[in-house]
PDB file of C-alpha atoms in Angstrom:
ATOM      1  CA  ASP M1291      20.175 234.310  11.987  1.00  0.00           C
ATOM      2  CA  ALA M1292      18.671 237.064  10.016  1.00  0.00           C
ATOM      3  CA  GLY M1293      21.945 239.151   9.764  1.00  0.00           C
ATOM      4  CA  VAL M1294      22.298 242.769  10.262  1.00  0.00           C
ATOM      5  CA  ILE M1295      18.925 244.670   9.569  1.00  0.00           C
ATOM      6  CA  GLN M1296      18.847 248.053   8.341  1.00  0.00           C
ATOM      7  CA  SER M1297      15.629 250.495   7.900  1.00  0.00           C
ATOM      8  CA  PRO M1298      14.542 252.066   5.780  1.00  0.00           C
ATOM      9  CA  ARG M1299      16.138 250.656   2.666  1.00  0.00           C
ATOM     10  CA  HIS M1300      15.566 253.905   1.032  1.00  0.00           C
ATOM     11  CA  GLU M1301      14.958 257.316   2.382  1.00  0.00           C
ATOM     12  CA  VAL M1302      14.293 260.486   0.163  1.00  0.00           C
ATOM     13  CA  THR M1303      14.003 263.713   1.930  1.00  0.00           C
ATOM     14  CA  GLU M1304      14.306 267.379   1.480  1.00  0.00           C
ATOM     15  CA  MET M1305      17.150 269.627   2.770  1.00  0.00           C
ATOM     16  CA  GLY M1306      16.659 270.598   6.450  1.00  0.00           C
ATOM     17  CA  GLN M1307      14.636 267.610   7.330  1.00  0.00           C
ATOM     18  CA  GLU M1308      15.529 265.248  10.307  1.00  0.00           C
ATOM     19  CA  VAL M1309      16.844 261.667   9.358  1.00  0.00           C
ATOM     20  CA  THR M1310      17.124 258.701  11.180  1.00  0.00           C
ATOM     21  CA  LEU M1311      18.670 255.476  10.119  1.00  0.00           C
ATOM     22  CA  ARG M1312      18.300 252.362  12.200  1.00  0.00           C
ATOM     23  CA  CYS M1313      20.221 249.313  12.688  1.00  0.00           C
ATOM     24  CA  LYS M1314      19.772 245.881  14.525  1.00  0.00           C
ATOM     25  CA  PRO M1315      23.189 243.989  14.779  1.00  0.00           C
ATOM     26  CA  ILE M1316      23.546 240.311  14.838  1.00  0.00           C
ATOM     27  CA  SER M1317      22.640 239.092  18.380  1.00  0.00           C
ATOM     28  CA  GLY M1318      25.441 238.462  20.367  1.00  0.00           C
ATOM     29  CA  HIS M1319      27.881 240.692  18.718  1.00  0.00           C
ATOM     30  CA  ASP M1320      29.797 243.018  20.544  1.00  0.00           C
ATOM     31  CA  TYR M1321      30.943 245.939  17.905  1.00  0.00           C
ATOM     32  CA  LEU M1322      28.667 247.850  15.659  1.00  0.00           C
ATOM     33  CA  PHE M1323      29.891 250.176  12.872  1.00  0.00           C
ATOM     34  CA  TRP M1324      28.541 252.985  10.924  1.00  0.00           C
ATOM     35  CA  TYR M1325      29.863 253.538   7.224  1.00  0.00           C
ATOM     36  CA  ARG M1326      28.886 256.059   4.478  1.00  0.00           C
ATOM     37  CA  GLN M1327      29.646 254.935   1.042  1.00  0.00           C
ATOM     38  CA  THR M1328      29.834 257.384  -2.078  1.00  0.00           C
ATOM     39  CA  MET M1329      31.082 257.310  -5.456  1.00  0.00           C
ATOM     40  CA  MET M1330      33.544 260.354  -4.546  1.00  0.00           C
ATOM     41  CA  ARG M1331      34.890 259.287  -1.136  1.00  0.00           C
ATOM     42  CA  GLY M1332      34.502 255.637  -1.280  1.00  0.00           C
ATOM     43  CA  LEU M1333      33.508 253.706   2.071  1.00  0.00           C
ATOM     44  CA  GLU M1334      34.014 255.942   5.184  1.00  0.00           C
ATOM     45  CA  LEU M1335      34.025 254.909   8.754  1.00  0.00           C
ATOM     46  CA  LEU M1336      31.919 257.364  10.540  1.00  0.00           C
ATOM     47  CA  ILE M1337      31.748 255.721  14.350  1.00  0.00           C
ATOM     48  CA  TYR M1338      31.961 252.423  16.014  1.00  0.00           C
ATOM     49  CA  PHE M1339      30.695 251.139  19.387  1.00  0.00           C
ATOM     50  CA  ASN M1340      31.958 248.356  21.424  1.00  0.00           C
ATOM     51  CA  ASN M1341      29.539 246.954  23.960  1.00  0.00           C
ATOM     52  CA  ASN M1342      27.115 250.007  23.362  1.00  0.00           C
ATOM     53  CA  VAL M1343      29.797 252.397  23.873  1.00  0.00           C
ATOM     54  CA  PRO M1344      31.085 254.661  21.381  1.00  0.00           C
ATOM     55  CA  ILE M1345      34.847 254.226  20.815  1.00  0.00           C
ATOM     56  CA  ASP M1346      35.670 256.034  17.996  1.00  0.00           C
ATOM     57  CA  ASP M1347      33.595 258.987  16.296  1.00  0.00           C
ATOM     58  CA  SER M1348      36.360 260.826  14.378  1.00  0.00           C
ATOM     59  CA  GLY M1349      34.808 259.892  11.127  1.00  0.00           C
ATOM     60  CA  MET M1350      31.603 261.832  11.986  1.00  0.00           C
ATOM     61  CA  PRO M1351      31.457 264.524   9.375  1.00  0.00           C
ATOM     62  CA  GLU M1352      30.027 267.334  11.674  1.00  0.00           C
ATOM     63  CA  ASP M1353      27.755 268.315  14.424  1.00  0.00           C
ATOM     64  CA  ARG M1354      24.781 267.539  12.373  1.00  0.00           C
ATOM     65  CA  PHE M1355      25.421 263.701  12.521  1.00  0.00           C
ATOM     66  CA  SER M1356      24.741 261.816  15.723  1.00  0.00           C
ATOM     67  CA  ALA M1357      24.754 258.315  16.558  1.00  0.00           C
ATOM     68  CA  LYS M1358      23.449 256.111  19.592  1.00  0.00           C
ATOM     69  CA  MET M1359      23.492 252.658  20.830  1.00  0.00           C
ATOM     70  CA  PRO M1360      21.002 252.627  23.739  1.00  0.00           C
ATOM     71  CA  ASN M1361      21.209 248.581  23.871  1.00  0.00           C
ATOM     72  CA  ALA M1362      22.991 245.871  22.112  1.00  0.00           C
ATOM     73  CA  SER M1363      20.383 245.342  19.577  1.00  0.00           C
ATOM     74  CA  PHE M1364      19.574 248.663  18.433  1.00  0.00           C
ATOM     75  CA  SER M1365      21.483 251.848  17.052  1.00  0.00           C
ATOM     76  CA  THR M1366      20.479 254.631  15.037  1.00  0.00           C
ATOM     77  CA  LEU M1367      22.306 257.502  12.963  1.00  0.00           C
ATOM     78  CA  LYS M1368      20.642 260.698  13.161  1.00  0.00           C
ATOM     79  CA  ILE M1369      21.269 263.615  10.618  1.00  0.00           C
ATOM     80  CA  GLN M1370      19.874 266.967  11.643  1.00  0.00           C
ATOM     81  CA  PRO M1371      19.402 269.105   9.523  1.00  0.00           C
ATOM     82  CA  SER M1372      20.138 267.081   6.391  1.00  0.00           C
ATOM     83  CA  GLU M1373      22.004 268.374   3.581  1.00  0.00           C
ATOM     84  CA  PRO M1374      22.284 267.264  -0.404  1.00  0.00           C
ATOM     85  CA  ARG M1375      25.764 266.243   0.072  1.00  0.00           C
ATOM     86  CA  ASP M1376      24.623 263.944   2.917  1.00  0.00           C
ATOM     87  CA  SER M1377      23.120 261.666   0.071  1.00  0.00           C
ATOM     88  CA  ALA M1378      24.969 258.464   0.051  1.00  0.00           C
ATOM     89  CA  VAL M1379      24.409 254.869   1.118  1.00  0.00           C
ATOM     90  CA  TYR M1380      24.742 254.230   4.737  1.00  0.00           C
ATOM     91  CA  PHE M1381      25.901 250.936   5.969  1.00  0.00           C
ATOM     92  CA  CYS M1382      25.716 249.247   9.496  1.00  0.00           C
ATOM     93  CA  ALA M1383      27.990 246.444  10.359  1.00  0.00           C
ATOM     94  CA  SER M1384      28.285 244.252  13.304  1.00  0.00           C
ATOM     95  CA  SER M1385      31.222 242.108  14.575  1.00  0.00           C
ATOM     96  CA  LEU M1386      32.339 239.640  17.441  1.00  0.00           C
ATOM     97  CA  GLU M1387      35.508 240.073  18.942  1.00  0.00           C
ATOM     98  CA  ASP M1388      37.038 236.237  18.341  1.00  0.00           C
ATOM     99  CA  ARG M1389      40.014 234.860  20.143  1.00  0.00           C
ATOM    100  CA  GLU M1390      42.655 235.870  17.616  1.00  0.00           C
ATOM    101  CA  GLY M1391      41.362 239.432  17.325  1.00  0.00           C
ATOM    102  CA  ALA M1392      40.422 239.098  13.619  1.00  0.00           C
ATOM    103  CA  ASP M1393      36.688 239.897  13.723  1.00  0.00           C
ATOM    104  CA  THR M1394      34.819 239.543  10.643  1.00  0.00           C
ATOM    105  CA  GLN M1395      32.376 242.407   9.941  1.00  0.00           C
ATOM    106  CA  TYR M1396      28.948 241.590   8.715  1.00  0.00           C
ATOM    107  CA  PHE M1397      27.264 244.036   6.771  1.00  0.00           C
ATOM    108  CA  GLY M1398      23.498 245.121   6.403  1.00  0.00           C
ATOM    109  CA  PRO M1399      21.824 245.703   2.869  1.00  0.00           C
ATOM    110  CA  GLY M1400      22.364 249.660   3.365  1.00  0.00           C
ATOM    111  CA  THR M1401      20.196 252.692   3.616  1.00  0.00           C
ATOM    112  CA  ARG M1402      20.138 254.659   0.473  1.00  0.00           C
ATOM    113  CA  LEU M1403      19.724 258.324   1.305  1.00  0.00           C
ATOM    114  CA  THR M1404      18.804 261.010  -1.109  1.00  0.00           C
ATOM    115  CA  VAL M1405      18.434 264.298   0.173  1.00  0.00           C
ATOM    116  CA  LEU M1406      16.718 266.923  -2.170  1.00  0.00           C
TER     117      LEU M1406
ATOM    118  CA  ALA U 743      49.715 257.113   9.366  1.00  0.00           C
ATOM    119  CA  GLN U 744      48.164 253.876   8.457  1.00  0.00           C
ATOM    120  CA  SER U 745      46.851 253.416   4.958  1.00  0.00           C
ATOM    121  CA  VAL U 746      45.355 250.852   2.533  1.00  0.00           C
ATOM    122  CA  THR U 747      46.144 251.087  -1.282  1.00  0.00           C
ATOM    123  CA  GLN U 748      44.493 249.528  -3.777  1.00  0.00           C
ATOM    124  CA  LEU U 749      46.363 250.649  -7.109  1.00  0.00           C
ATOM    125  CA  ASP U 750      43.657 249.553  -9.607  1.00  0.00           C
ATOM    126  CA  SER U 751      40.341 251.413  -9.577  1.00  0.00           C
ATOM    127  CA  GLN U 752      38.971 249.288 -12.370  1.00  0.00           C
ATOM    128  CA  VAL U 753      40.044 245.822 -13.634  1.00  0.00           C
ATOM    129  CA  PRO U 754      38.547 244.496 -16.777  1.00  0.00           C
ATOM    130  CA  VAL U 755      39.071 240.912 -17.687  1.00  0.00           C
ATOM    131  CA  PHE U 756      37.644 238.332 -19.912  1.00  0.00           C
ATOM    132  CA  GLU U 757      35.762 235.404 -18.401  1.00  0.00           C
ATOM    133  CA  GLU U 758      37.917 232.133 -17.480  1.00  0.00           C
ATOM    134  CA  ALA U 759      40.973 234.549 -17.520  1.00  0.00           C
ATOM    135  CA  PRO U 760      43.049 234.981 -14.282  1.00  0.00           C
ATOM    136  CA  VAL U 761      42.780 237.858 -12.356  1.00  0.00           C
ATOM    137  CA  GLU U 762      45.039 239.740  -9.785  1.00  0.00           C
ATOM    138  CA  LEU U 763      43.845 242.528  -7.606  1.00  0.00           C
ATOM    139  CA  ARG U 764      46.390 244.558  -5.692  1.00  0.00           C
ATOM    140  CA  CYS U 765      46.519 245.688  -2.194  1.00  0.00           C
ATOM    141  CA  ASN U 766      49.124 247.377  -0.414  1.00  0.00           C
ATOM    142  CA  TYR U 767      48.996 248.511   3.303  1.00  0.00           C
ATOM    143  CA  SER U 768      51.260 250.976   5.588  1.00  0.00           C
ATOM    144  CA  SER U 769      51.489 250.090   9.171  1.00  0.00           C
ATOM    145  CA  SER U 770      54.635 249.435  11.640  1.00  0.00           C
ATOM    146  CA  VAL U 771      52.769 246.999  13.769  1.00  0.00           C
ATOM    147  CA  SER U 772      51.090 243.823  13.104  1.00  0.00           C
ATOM    148  CA  VAL U 773      48.152 243.748  11.306  1.00  0.00           C
ATOM    149  CA  TYR U 774      44.960 241.588  10.428  1.00  0.00           C
ATOM    150  CA  LEU U 775      44.162 241.568   6.554  1.00  0.00           C
ATOM    151  CA  PHE U 776      40.643 241.236   4.887  1.00  0.00           C
ATOM    152  CA  TRP U 777      39.178 240.886   1.344  1.00  0.00           C
ATOM    153  CA  TYR U 778      35.527 241.814   1.172  1.00  0.00           C
ATOM    154  CA  VAL U 779      33.386 241.712  -1.775  1.00  0.00           C
ATOM    155  CA  GLN U 780      30.189 243.828  -2.486  1.00  0.00           C
ATOM    156  CA  TYR U 781      27.810 243.015  -5.290  1.00  0.00           C
ATOM    157  CA  PRO U 782      25.797 245.494  -6.898  1.00  0.00           C
ATOM    158  CA  ASN U 783      23.050 247.229  -4.529  1.00  0.00           C
ATOM    159  CA  GLN U 784      24.295 244.837  -1.639  1.00  0.00           C
ATOM    160  CA  GLY U 785      26.370 245.208   1.506  1.00  0.00           C
ATOM    161  CA  LEU U 786      30.146 243.971   1.720  1.00  0.00           C
ATOM    162  CA  GLN U 787      30.574 240.527   2.795  1.00  0.00           C
ATOM    163  CA  LEU U 788      33.992 238.719   3.494  1.00  0.00           C
ATOM    164  CA  LEU U 789      35.973 236.738   0.808  1.00  0.00           C
ATOM    165  CA  LEU U 790      38.798 235.720   3.197  1.00  0.00           C
ATOM    166  CA  LYS U 791      41.149 236.732   5.955  1.00  0.00           C
ATOM    167  CA  TYR U 792      44.703 236.318   7.042  1.00  0.00           C
ATOM    168  CA  LEU U 793      45.284 236.079  10.893  1.00  0.00           C
ATOM    169  CA  SER U 794      48.735 234.340  11.103  1.00  0.00           C
ATOM    170  CA  GLY U 795      50.744 231.234   9.796  1.00  0.00           C
ATOM    171  CA  SER U 796      50.620 230.413   6.350  1.00  0.00           C
ATOM    172  CA  THR U 797      50.910 233.460   4.018  1.00  0.00           C
ATOM    173  CA  LEU U 798      48.515 231.889   1.368  1.00  0.00           C
ATOM    174  CA  VAL U 799      44.931 232.224   2.366  1.00  0.00           C
ATOM    175  CA  LYS U 800      42.059 230.466   0.657  1.00  0.00           C
ATOM    176  CA  GLY U 801      38.478 232.036   0.652  1.00  0.00           C
ATOM    177  CA  ILE U 802      35.116 231.504  -0.992  1.00  0.00           C
ATOM    178  CA  ASN U 803      34.348 231.304  -4.270  1.00  0.00           C
ATOM    179  CA  GLY U 804      37.589 230.166  -5.557  1.00  0.00           C
ATOM    180  CA  PHE U 805      39.777 233.453  -4.732  1.00  0.00           C
ATOM    181  CA  GLU U 806      42.961 233.095  -2.341  1.00  0.00           C
ATOM    182  CA  ALA U 807      45.332 235.685  -1.214  1.00  0.00           C
ATOM    183  CA  GLU U 808      48.884 235.899  -0.387  1.00  0.00           C
ATOM    184  CA  PHE U 809      50.291 237.844   2.594  1.00  0.00           C
ATOM    185  CA  ASN U 810      53.839 239.440   1.946  1.00  0.00           C
ATOM    186  CA  LYS U 811      55.114 241.097   4.853  1.00  0.00           C
ATOM    187  CA  SER U 812      58.337 242.440   3.399  1.00  0.00           C
ATOM    188  CA  GLN U 813      56.172 244.219   0.717  1.00  0.00           C
ATOM    189  CA  THR U 814      53.297 244.810   3.086  1.00  0.00           C
ATOM    190  CA  SER U 815      50.897 243.473   0.204  1.00  0.00           C
ATOM    191  CA  PHE U 816      47.921 241.450   0.342  1.00  0.00           C
ATOM    192  CA  HIS U 817      47.173 240.498  -3.211  1.00  0.00           C
ATOM    193  CA  LEU U 818      43.930 238.882  -4.538  1.00  0.00           C
ATOM    194  CA  ARG U 819      43.688 236.428  -7.111  1.00  0.00           C
ATOM    195  CA  LYS U 820      41.577 234.130  -8.943  1.00  0.00           C
ATOM    196  CA  PRO U 821      42.922 231.612 -11.788  1.00  0.00           C
ATOM    197  CA  SER U 822      39.668 231.675 -13.564  1.00  0.00           C
ATOM    198  CA  VAL U 823      36.831 234.291 -13.176  1.00  0.00           C
ATOM    199  CA  HIS U 824      33.352 234.014 -13.982  1.00  0.00           C
ATOM    200  CA  ILE U 825      30.756 236.441 -15.052  1.00  0.00           C
ATOM    201  CA  SER U 826      29.129 236.220 -11.358  1.00  0.00           C
ATOM    202  CA  ASP U 827      32.463 237.579  -9.797  1.00  0.00           C
ATOM    203  CA  THR U 828      31.633 241.008 -11.397  1.00  0.00           C
ATOM    204  CA  ALA U 829      31.676 243.233  -8.245  1.00  0.00           C
ATOM    205  CA  GLU U 830      33.544 245.798  -6.129  1.00  0.00           C
ATOM    206  CA  TYR U 831      36.383 244.265  -4.291  1.00  0.00           C
ATOM    207  CA  PHE U 832      37.556 246.117  -0.865  1.00  0.00           C
ATOM    208  CA  CYS U 833      40.777 245.379   0.763  1.00  0.00           C
ATOM    209  CA  ALA U 834      40.911 246.219   4.517  1.00  0.00           C
ATOM    210  CA  VAL U 835      43.453 246.236   7.588  1.00  0.00           C
ATOM    211  CA  ARG U 836      43.172 245.843  11.288  1.00  0.00           C
ATOM    212  CA  ILE U 837      45.360 247.494  13.423  1.00  0.00           C
ATOM    213  CA  LYS U 838      45.015 246.680  17.126  1.00  0.00           C
ATOM    214  CA  LYS U 839      47.450 248.479  19.594  1.00  0.00           C
ATOM    215  CA  THR U 840      46.977 249.167  23.189  1.00  0.00           C
ATOM    216  CA  SER U 841      45.583 252.581  22.551  1.00  0.00           C
ATOM    217  CA  TYR U 842      44.444 252.103  18.793  1.00  0.00           C
ATOM    218  CA  ASP U 843      42.055 249.641  17.336  1.00  0.00           C
ATOM    219  CA  LYS U 844      40.530 250.626  13.986  1.00  0.00           C
ATOM    220  CA  VAL U 845      39.740 248.818  10.734  1.00  0.00           C
ATOM    221  CA  ILE U 846      40.696 250.836   7.402  1.00  0.00           C
ATOM    222  CA  PHE U 847      39.109 249.906   4.108  1.00  0.00           C
ATOM    223  CA  GLY U 848      40.978 250.639   0.847  1.00  0.00           C
ATOM    224  CA  PRO U 849      39.053 252.423  -1.897  1.00  0.00           C
ATOM    225  CA  GLY U 850      37.860 249.714  -4.023  1.00  0.00           C
ATOM    226  CA  THR U 851      38.822 247.780  -7.079  1.00  0.00           C
ATOM    227  CA  SER U 852      35.845 247.616  -9.652  1.00  0.00           C
ATOM    228  CA  LEU U 853      36.227 243.978 -11.540  1.00  0.00           C
ATOM    229  CA  SER U 854      34.331 243.794 -14.570  1.00  0.00           C
ATOM    230  CA  VAL U 855      34.100 240.078 -16.154  1.00  0.00           C
ATOM    231  CA  ILE U 856      33.824 240.391 -19.976  1.00  0.00           C
ATOM    232  CA  PRO U 857      31.614 237.598 -21.678  1.00  0.00           C
TER     233      PRO U 857
END
């Protein structure tokens, strides 16, 4: 399997622009997670889906952020409008619920976002 | 509230020396415990996990961790580190109840192996 695929790997944009990050989870996985990582705040869970349904979006910082999962093989995280404080590495991860309930999350390589 | 604490933000250690990275969690219910490693410019990958049974868990790259329920700890150890072990290490806890299901990551510990 190719693993979790994220695009783009790097994104540089100007404040106020719309940014869309994309993720393709591992085939067959039923959970998908979006994380943000910064030096100041560490790794933060933004939102996660189970079977394409958003379960917990309490980590989404504000209304400028939105995430969708239209099907089992694709998800997007959108920031509109973007601000410099959104600069971070955004990770997508997927997992498959196992019988013991201790799913391993498989992380993508991340998208490094810089908002100027 | 549930939380994960990694007491050491940075751990420098000489090559071939032993290392222990500490992790403590707070939860009133049973949890699943994980250690992930992040190499520079990469995503996280699983080192090991504790589900149940034996409290000593062995993972990849010679790492192991011991679950201590009374101390709510899950410390990671390696008897002899290599330069290639230089990375960020994250402890994580999955808490699953009827109305609550969440994975919480600790703040991470940066391990630097000195030649």
